[in-house]
JSON list of C-alpha atoms in Angstrom, two decimals:
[
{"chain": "B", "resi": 1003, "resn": "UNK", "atom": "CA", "xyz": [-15.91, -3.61, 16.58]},
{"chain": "B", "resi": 1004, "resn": "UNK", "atom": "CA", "xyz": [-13.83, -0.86, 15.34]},
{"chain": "B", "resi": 1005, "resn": "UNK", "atom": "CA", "xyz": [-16.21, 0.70, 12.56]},
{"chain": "B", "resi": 1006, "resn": "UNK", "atom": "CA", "xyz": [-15.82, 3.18, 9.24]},
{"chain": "B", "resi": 1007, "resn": "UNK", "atom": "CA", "xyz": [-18.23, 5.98, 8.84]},
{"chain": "B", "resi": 1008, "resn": "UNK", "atom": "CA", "xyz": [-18.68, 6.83, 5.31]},
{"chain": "B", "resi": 1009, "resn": "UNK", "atom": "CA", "xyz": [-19.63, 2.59, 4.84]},
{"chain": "B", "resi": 1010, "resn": "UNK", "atom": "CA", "xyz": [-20.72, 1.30, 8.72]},
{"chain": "B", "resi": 1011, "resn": "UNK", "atom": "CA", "xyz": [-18.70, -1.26, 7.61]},
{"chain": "B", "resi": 1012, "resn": "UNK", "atom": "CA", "xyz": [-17.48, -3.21, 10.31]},
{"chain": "B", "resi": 1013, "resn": "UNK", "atom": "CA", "xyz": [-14.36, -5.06, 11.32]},
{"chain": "B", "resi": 1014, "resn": "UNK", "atom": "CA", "xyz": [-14.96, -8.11, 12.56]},
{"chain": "B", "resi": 1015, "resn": "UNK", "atom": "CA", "xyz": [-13.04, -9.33, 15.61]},
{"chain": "B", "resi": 1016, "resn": "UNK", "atom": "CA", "xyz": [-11.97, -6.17, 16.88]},
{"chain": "B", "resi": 1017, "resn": "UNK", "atom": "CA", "xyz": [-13.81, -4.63, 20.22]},
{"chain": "B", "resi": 1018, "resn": "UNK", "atom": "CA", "xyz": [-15.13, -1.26, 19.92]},
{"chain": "B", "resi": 1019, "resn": "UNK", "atom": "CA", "xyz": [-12.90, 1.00, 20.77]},
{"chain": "B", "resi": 1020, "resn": "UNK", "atom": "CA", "xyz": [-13.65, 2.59, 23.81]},
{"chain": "B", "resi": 1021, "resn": "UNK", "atom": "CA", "xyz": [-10.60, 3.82, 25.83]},
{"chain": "B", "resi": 1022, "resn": "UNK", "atom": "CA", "xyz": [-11.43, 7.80, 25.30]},
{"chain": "B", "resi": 1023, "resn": "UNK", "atom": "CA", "xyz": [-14.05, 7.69, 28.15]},
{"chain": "B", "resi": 1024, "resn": "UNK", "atom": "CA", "xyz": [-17.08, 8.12, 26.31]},
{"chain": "B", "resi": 1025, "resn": "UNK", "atom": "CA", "xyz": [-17.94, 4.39, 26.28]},
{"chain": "B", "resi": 1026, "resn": "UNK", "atom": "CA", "xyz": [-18.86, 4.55, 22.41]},
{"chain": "B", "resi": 1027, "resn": "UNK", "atom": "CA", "xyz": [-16.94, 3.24, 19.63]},
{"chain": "B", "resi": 1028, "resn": "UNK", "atom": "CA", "xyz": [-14.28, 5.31, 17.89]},
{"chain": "B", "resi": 1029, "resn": "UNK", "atom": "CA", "xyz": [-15.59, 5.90, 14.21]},
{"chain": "B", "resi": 1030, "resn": "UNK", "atom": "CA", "xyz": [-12.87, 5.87, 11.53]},
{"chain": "B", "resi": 1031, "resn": "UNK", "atom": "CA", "xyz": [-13.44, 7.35, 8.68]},
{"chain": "B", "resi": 1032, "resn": "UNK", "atom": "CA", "xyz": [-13.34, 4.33, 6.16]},
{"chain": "B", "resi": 1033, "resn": "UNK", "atom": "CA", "xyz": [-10.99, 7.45, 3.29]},
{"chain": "B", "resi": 1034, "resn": "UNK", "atom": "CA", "xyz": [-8.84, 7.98, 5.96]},
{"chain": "B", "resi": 1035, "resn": "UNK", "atom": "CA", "xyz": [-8.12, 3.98, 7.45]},
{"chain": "B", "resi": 1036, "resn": "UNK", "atom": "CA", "xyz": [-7.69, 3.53, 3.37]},
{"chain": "B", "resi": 1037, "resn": "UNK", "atom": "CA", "xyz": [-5.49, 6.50, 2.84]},
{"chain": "B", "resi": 1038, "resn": "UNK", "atom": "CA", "xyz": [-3.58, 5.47, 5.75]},
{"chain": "B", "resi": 1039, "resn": "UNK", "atom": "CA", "xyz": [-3.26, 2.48, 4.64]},
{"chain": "B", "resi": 1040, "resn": "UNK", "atom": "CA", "xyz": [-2.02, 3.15, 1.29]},
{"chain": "B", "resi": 1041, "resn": "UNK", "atom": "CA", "xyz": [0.25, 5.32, 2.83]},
{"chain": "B", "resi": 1042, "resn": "UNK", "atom": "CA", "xyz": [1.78, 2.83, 5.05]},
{"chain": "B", "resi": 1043, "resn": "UNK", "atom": "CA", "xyz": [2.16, 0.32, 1.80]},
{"chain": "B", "resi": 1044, "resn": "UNK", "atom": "CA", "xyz": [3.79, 3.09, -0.03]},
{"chain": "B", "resi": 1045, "resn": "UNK", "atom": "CA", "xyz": [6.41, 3.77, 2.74]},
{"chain": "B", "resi": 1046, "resn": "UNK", "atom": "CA", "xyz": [7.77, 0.03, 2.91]},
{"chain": "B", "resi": 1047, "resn": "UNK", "atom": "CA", "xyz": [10.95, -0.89, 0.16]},
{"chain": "B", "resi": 1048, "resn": "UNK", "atom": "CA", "xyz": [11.02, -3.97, -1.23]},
{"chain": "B", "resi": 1049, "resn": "UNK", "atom": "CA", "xyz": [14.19, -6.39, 1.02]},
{"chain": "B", "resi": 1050, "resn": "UNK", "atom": "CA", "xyz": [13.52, -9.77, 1.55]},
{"chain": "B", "resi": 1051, "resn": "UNK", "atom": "CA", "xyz": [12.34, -9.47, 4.65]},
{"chain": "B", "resi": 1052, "resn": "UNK", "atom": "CA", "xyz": [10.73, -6.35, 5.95]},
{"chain": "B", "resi": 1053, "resn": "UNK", "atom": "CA", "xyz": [9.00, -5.56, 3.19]},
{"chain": "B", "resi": 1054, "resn": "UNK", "atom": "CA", "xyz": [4.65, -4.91, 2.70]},
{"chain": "B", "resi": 1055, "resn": "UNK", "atom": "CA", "xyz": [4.31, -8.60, 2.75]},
{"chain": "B", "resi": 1056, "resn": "UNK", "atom": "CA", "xyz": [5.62, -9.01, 6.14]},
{"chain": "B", "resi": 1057, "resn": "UNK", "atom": "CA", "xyz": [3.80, -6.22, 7.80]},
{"chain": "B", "resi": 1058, "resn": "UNK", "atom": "CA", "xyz": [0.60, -7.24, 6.13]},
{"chain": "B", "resi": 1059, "resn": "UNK", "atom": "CA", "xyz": [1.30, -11.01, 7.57]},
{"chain": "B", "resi": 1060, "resn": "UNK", "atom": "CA", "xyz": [1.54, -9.54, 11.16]},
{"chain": "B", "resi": 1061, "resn": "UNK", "atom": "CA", "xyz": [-1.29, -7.16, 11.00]},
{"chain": "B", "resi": 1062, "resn": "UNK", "atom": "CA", "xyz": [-3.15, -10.57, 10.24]},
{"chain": "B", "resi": 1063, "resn": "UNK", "atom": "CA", "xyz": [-1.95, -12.54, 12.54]},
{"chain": "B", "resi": 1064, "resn": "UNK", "atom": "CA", "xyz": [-2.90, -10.05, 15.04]},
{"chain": "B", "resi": 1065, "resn": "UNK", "atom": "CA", "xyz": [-6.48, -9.93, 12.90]},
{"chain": "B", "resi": 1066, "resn": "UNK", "atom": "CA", "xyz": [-6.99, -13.36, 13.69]},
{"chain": "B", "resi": 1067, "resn": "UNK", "atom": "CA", "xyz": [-6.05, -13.20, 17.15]},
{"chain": "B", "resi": 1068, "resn": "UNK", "atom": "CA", "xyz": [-8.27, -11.08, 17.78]},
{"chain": "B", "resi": 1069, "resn": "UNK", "atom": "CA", "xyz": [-11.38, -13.00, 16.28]},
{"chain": "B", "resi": 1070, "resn": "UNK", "atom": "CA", "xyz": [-9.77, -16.38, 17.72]},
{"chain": "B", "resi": 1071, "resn": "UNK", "atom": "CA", "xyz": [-9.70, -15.15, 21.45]},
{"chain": "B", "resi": 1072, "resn": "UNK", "atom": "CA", "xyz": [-11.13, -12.57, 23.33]},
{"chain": "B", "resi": 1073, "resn": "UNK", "atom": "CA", "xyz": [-9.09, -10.06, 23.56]},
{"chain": "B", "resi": 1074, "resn": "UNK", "atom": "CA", "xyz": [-10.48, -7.92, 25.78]},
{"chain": "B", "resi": 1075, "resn": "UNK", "atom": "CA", "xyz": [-9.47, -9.92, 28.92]},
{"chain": "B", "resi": 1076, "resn": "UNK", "atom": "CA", "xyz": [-5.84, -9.54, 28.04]},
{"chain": "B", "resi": 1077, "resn": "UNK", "atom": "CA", "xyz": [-6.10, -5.84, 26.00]},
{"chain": "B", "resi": 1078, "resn": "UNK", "atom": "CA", "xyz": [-8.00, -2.42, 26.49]},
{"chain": "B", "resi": 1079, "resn": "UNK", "atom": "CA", "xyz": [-9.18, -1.36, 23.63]},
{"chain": "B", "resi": 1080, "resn": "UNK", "atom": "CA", "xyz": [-6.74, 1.68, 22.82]},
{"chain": "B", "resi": 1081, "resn": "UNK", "atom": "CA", "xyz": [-3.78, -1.22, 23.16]},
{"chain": "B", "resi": 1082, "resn": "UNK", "atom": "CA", "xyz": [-5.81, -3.42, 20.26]},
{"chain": "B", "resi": 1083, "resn": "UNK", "atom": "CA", "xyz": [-6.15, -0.32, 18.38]},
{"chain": "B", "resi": 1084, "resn": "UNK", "atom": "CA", "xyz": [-2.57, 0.77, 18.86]},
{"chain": "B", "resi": 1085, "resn": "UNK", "atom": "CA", "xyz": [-0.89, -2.58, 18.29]},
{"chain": "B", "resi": 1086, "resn": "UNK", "atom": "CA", "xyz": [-2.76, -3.45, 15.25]},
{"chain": "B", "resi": 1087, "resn": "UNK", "atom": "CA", "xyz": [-1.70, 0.24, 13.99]},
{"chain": "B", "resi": 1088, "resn": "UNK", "atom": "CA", "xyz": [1.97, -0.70, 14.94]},
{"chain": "B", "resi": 1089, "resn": "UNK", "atom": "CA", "xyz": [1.53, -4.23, 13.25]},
{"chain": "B", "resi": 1090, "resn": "UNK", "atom": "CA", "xyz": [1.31, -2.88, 10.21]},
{"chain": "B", "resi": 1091, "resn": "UNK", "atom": "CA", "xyz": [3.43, -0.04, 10.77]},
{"chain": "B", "resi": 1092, "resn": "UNK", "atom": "CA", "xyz": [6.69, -1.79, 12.55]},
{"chain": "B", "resi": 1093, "resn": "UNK", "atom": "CA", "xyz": [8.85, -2.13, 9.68]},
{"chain": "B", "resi": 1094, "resn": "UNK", "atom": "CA", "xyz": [8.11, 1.34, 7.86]},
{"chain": "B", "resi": 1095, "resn": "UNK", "atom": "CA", "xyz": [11.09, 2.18, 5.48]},
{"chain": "B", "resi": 1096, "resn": "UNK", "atom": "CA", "xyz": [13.33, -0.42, 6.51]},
{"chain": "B", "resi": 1097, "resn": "UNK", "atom": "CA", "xyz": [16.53, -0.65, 4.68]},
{"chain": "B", "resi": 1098, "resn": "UNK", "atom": "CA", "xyz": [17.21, -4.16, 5.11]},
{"chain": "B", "resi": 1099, "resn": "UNK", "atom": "CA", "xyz": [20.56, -4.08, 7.43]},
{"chain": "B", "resi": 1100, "resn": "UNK", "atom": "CA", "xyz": [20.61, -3.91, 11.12]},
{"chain": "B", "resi": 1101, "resn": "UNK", "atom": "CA", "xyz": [21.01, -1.00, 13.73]},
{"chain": "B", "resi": 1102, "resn": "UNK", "atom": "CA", "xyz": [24.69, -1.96, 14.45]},
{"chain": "B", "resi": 1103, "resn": "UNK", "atom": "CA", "xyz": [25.58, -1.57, 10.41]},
{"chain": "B", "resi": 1104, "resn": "UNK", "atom": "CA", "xyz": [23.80, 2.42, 10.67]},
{"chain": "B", "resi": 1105, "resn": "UNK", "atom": "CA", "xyz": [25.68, 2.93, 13.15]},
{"chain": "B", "resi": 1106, "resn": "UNK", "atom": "CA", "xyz": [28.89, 1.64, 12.15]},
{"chain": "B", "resi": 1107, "resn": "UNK", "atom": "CA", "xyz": [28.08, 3.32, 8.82]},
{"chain": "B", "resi": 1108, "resn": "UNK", "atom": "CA", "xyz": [27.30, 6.55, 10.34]},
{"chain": "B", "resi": 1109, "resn": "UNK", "atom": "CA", "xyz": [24.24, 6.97, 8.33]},
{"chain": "B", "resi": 1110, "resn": "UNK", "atom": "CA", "xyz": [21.91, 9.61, 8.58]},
{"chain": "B", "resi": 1111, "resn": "UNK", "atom": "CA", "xyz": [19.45, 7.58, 10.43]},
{"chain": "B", "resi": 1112, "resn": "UNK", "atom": "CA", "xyz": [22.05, 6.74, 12.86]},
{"chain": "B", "resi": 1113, "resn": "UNK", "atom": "CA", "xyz": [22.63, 10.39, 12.98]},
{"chain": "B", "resi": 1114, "resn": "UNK", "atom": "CA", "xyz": [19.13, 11.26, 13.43]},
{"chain": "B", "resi": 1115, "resn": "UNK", "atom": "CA", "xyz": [18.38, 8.09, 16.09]},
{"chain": "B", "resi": 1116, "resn": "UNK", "atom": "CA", "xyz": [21.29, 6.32, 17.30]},
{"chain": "B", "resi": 1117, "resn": "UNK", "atom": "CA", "xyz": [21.19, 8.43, 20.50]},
{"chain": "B", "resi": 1118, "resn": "UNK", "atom": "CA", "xyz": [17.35, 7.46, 21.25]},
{"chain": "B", "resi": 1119, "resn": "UNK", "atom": "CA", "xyz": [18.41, 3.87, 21.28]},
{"chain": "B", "resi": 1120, "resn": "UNK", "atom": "CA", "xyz": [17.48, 1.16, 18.34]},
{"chain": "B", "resi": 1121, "resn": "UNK", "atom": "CA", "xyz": [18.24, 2.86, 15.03]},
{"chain": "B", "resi": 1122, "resn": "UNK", "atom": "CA", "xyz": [15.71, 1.47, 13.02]},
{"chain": "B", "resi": 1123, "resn": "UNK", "atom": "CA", "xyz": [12.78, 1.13, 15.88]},
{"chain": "B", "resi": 1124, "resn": "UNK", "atom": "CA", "xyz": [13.28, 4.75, 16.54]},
{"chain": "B", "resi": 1125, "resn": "UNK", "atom": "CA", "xyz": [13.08, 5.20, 12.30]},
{"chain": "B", "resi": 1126, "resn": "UNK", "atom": "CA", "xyz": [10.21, 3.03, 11.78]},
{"chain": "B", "resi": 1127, "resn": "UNK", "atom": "CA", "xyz": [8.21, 5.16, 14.82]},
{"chain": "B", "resi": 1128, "resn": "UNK", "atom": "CA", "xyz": [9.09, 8.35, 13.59]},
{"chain": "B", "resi": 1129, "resn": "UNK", "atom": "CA", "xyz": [8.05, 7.40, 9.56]},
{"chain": "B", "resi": 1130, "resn": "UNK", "atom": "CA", "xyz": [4.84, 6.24, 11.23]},
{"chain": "B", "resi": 1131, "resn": "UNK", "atom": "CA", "xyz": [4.11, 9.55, 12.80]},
{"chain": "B", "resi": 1132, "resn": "UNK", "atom": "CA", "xyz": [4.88, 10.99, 9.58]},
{"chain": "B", "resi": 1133, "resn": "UNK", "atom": "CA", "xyz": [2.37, 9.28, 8.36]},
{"chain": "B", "resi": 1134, "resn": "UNK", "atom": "CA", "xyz": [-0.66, 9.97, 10.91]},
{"chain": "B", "resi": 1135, "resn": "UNK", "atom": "CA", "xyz": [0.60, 14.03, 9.98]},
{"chain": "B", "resi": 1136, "resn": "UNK", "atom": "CA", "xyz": [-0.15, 13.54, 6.65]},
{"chain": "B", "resi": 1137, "resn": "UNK", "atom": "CA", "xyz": [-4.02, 15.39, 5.37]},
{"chain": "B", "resi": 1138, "resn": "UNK", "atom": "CA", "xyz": [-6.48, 12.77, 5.41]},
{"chain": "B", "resi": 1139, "resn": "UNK", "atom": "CA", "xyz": [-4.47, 10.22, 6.92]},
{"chain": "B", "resi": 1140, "resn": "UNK", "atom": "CA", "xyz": [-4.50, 10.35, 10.73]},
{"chain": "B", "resi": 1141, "resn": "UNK", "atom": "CA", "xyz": [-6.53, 7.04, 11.84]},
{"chain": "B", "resi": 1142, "resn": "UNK", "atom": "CA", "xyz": [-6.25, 8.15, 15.54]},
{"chain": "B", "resi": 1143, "resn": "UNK", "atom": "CA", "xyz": [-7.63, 11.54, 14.93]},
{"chain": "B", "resi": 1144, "resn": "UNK", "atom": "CA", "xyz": [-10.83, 11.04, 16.42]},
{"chain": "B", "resi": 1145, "resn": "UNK", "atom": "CA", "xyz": [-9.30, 9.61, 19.82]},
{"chain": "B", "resi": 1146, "resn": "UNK", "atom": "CA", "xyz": [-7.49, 12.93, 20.03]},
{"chain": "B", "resi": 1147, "resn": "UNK", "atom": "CA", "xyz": [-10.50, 14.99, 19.55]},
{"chain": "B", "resi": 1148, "resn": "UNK", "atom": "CA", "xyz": [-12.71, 12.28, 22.03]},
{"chain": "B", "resi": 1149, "resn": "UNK", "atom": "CA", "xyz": [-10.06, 12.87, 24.81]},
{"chain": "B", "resi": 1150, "resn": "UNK", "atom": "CA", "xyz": [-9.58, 16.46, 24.32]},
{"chain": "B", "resi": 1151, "resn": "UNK", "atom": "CA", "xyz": [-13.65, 16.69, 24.31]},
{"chain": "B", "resi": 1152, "resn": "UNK", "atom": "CA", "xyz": [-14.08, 14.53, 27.41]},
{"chain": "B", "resi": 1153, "resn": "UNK", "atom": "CA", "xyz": [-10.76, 16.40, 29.28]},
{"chain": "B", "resi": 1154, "resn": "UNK", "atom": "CA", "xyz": [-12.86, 19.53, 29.16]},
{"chain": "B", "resi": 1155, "resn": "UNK", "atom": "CA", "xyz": [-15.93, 18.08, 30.31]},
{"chain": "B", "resi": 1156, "resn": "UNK", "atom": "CA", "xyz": [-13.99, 16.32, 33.15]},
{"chain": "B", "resi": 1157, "resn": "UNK", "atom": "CA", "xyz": [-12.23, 19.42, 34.19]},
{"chain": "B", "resi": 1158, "resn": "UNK", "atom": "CA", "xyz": [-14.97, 21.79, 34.01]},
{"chain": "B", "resi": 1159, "resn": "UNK", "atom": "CA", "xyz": [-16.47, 19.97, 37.08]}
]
């Protein structure tokens, strides 16, 4: 179970998070997963398709997934973390055309991506980084700090 601090709310379905070597569950901070979150609904437009409504379809899909199966056998725990982070995140900003119209267009996200491969991927990625760098919004925070933390205990031996 993937819990909040400030509440001990759980969320149900979801293995502890363990993949930082300490064996105990990450703790996310319930104002940051809901700044985050709000942040990530904020960053989609509104096209038919790839819009907040989609992303929030996928992210529970992947919910129920996770409740319907256990995932563990299939999915360490940083992986269920990370993909339900990217389920909601996969679209972020989209424009509604393709990668082959940016780059026929020669817009600035071509510009800025076309080199790295898929346009909008590439855009989508980056906007979710953004994101994470923003105050008070960086779910995956306290993996850096566990890793970092358990790095130095690792190498001081």
């Amino acid at each position: 179970v993937v819990s909040t601090q400030s509440t001990g709310v759980d969320i149900p379905g979801l293995p502890h998070v363990r993949g930082s070597g300490t064996g105990e569950p990450v703790q996310i901070n319930h104002q940051t997963l809901t700044r985050f979150l709000l942040m990530v609904k904020r960053g989609y437009r509104d096209p038919p398709y790839h819009n907040w409504m989609h992303a929030f379809c996928v992210g529970h899909f992947f919910y129920s997934l996770c409740k319907a199966v256990d995932i563990s056998k299939y999915m360490t725990d940083i992986e269920v973390l990370a993909m339900l982070m990217a389920c909601f995140c996969h679209d972020l900003d989209h424009r509604g055309t393709t990668n082959a119209f940016q780059v026929a267009s020669r817009s600035v996200l071509a510009c800025l991506y076309s080199s790295e491969g898929s346009v909008m991927e590439r855009h989508h990625f980056a906007q979710t980084f953004c994101i994470l760098n923003t105050s008070g919004c960086n779910i995956i925070e306290c993996l850096i700090r566990r890793i970092t933390e358990r790095v130095s205990i690792i190498s001081r031996r």
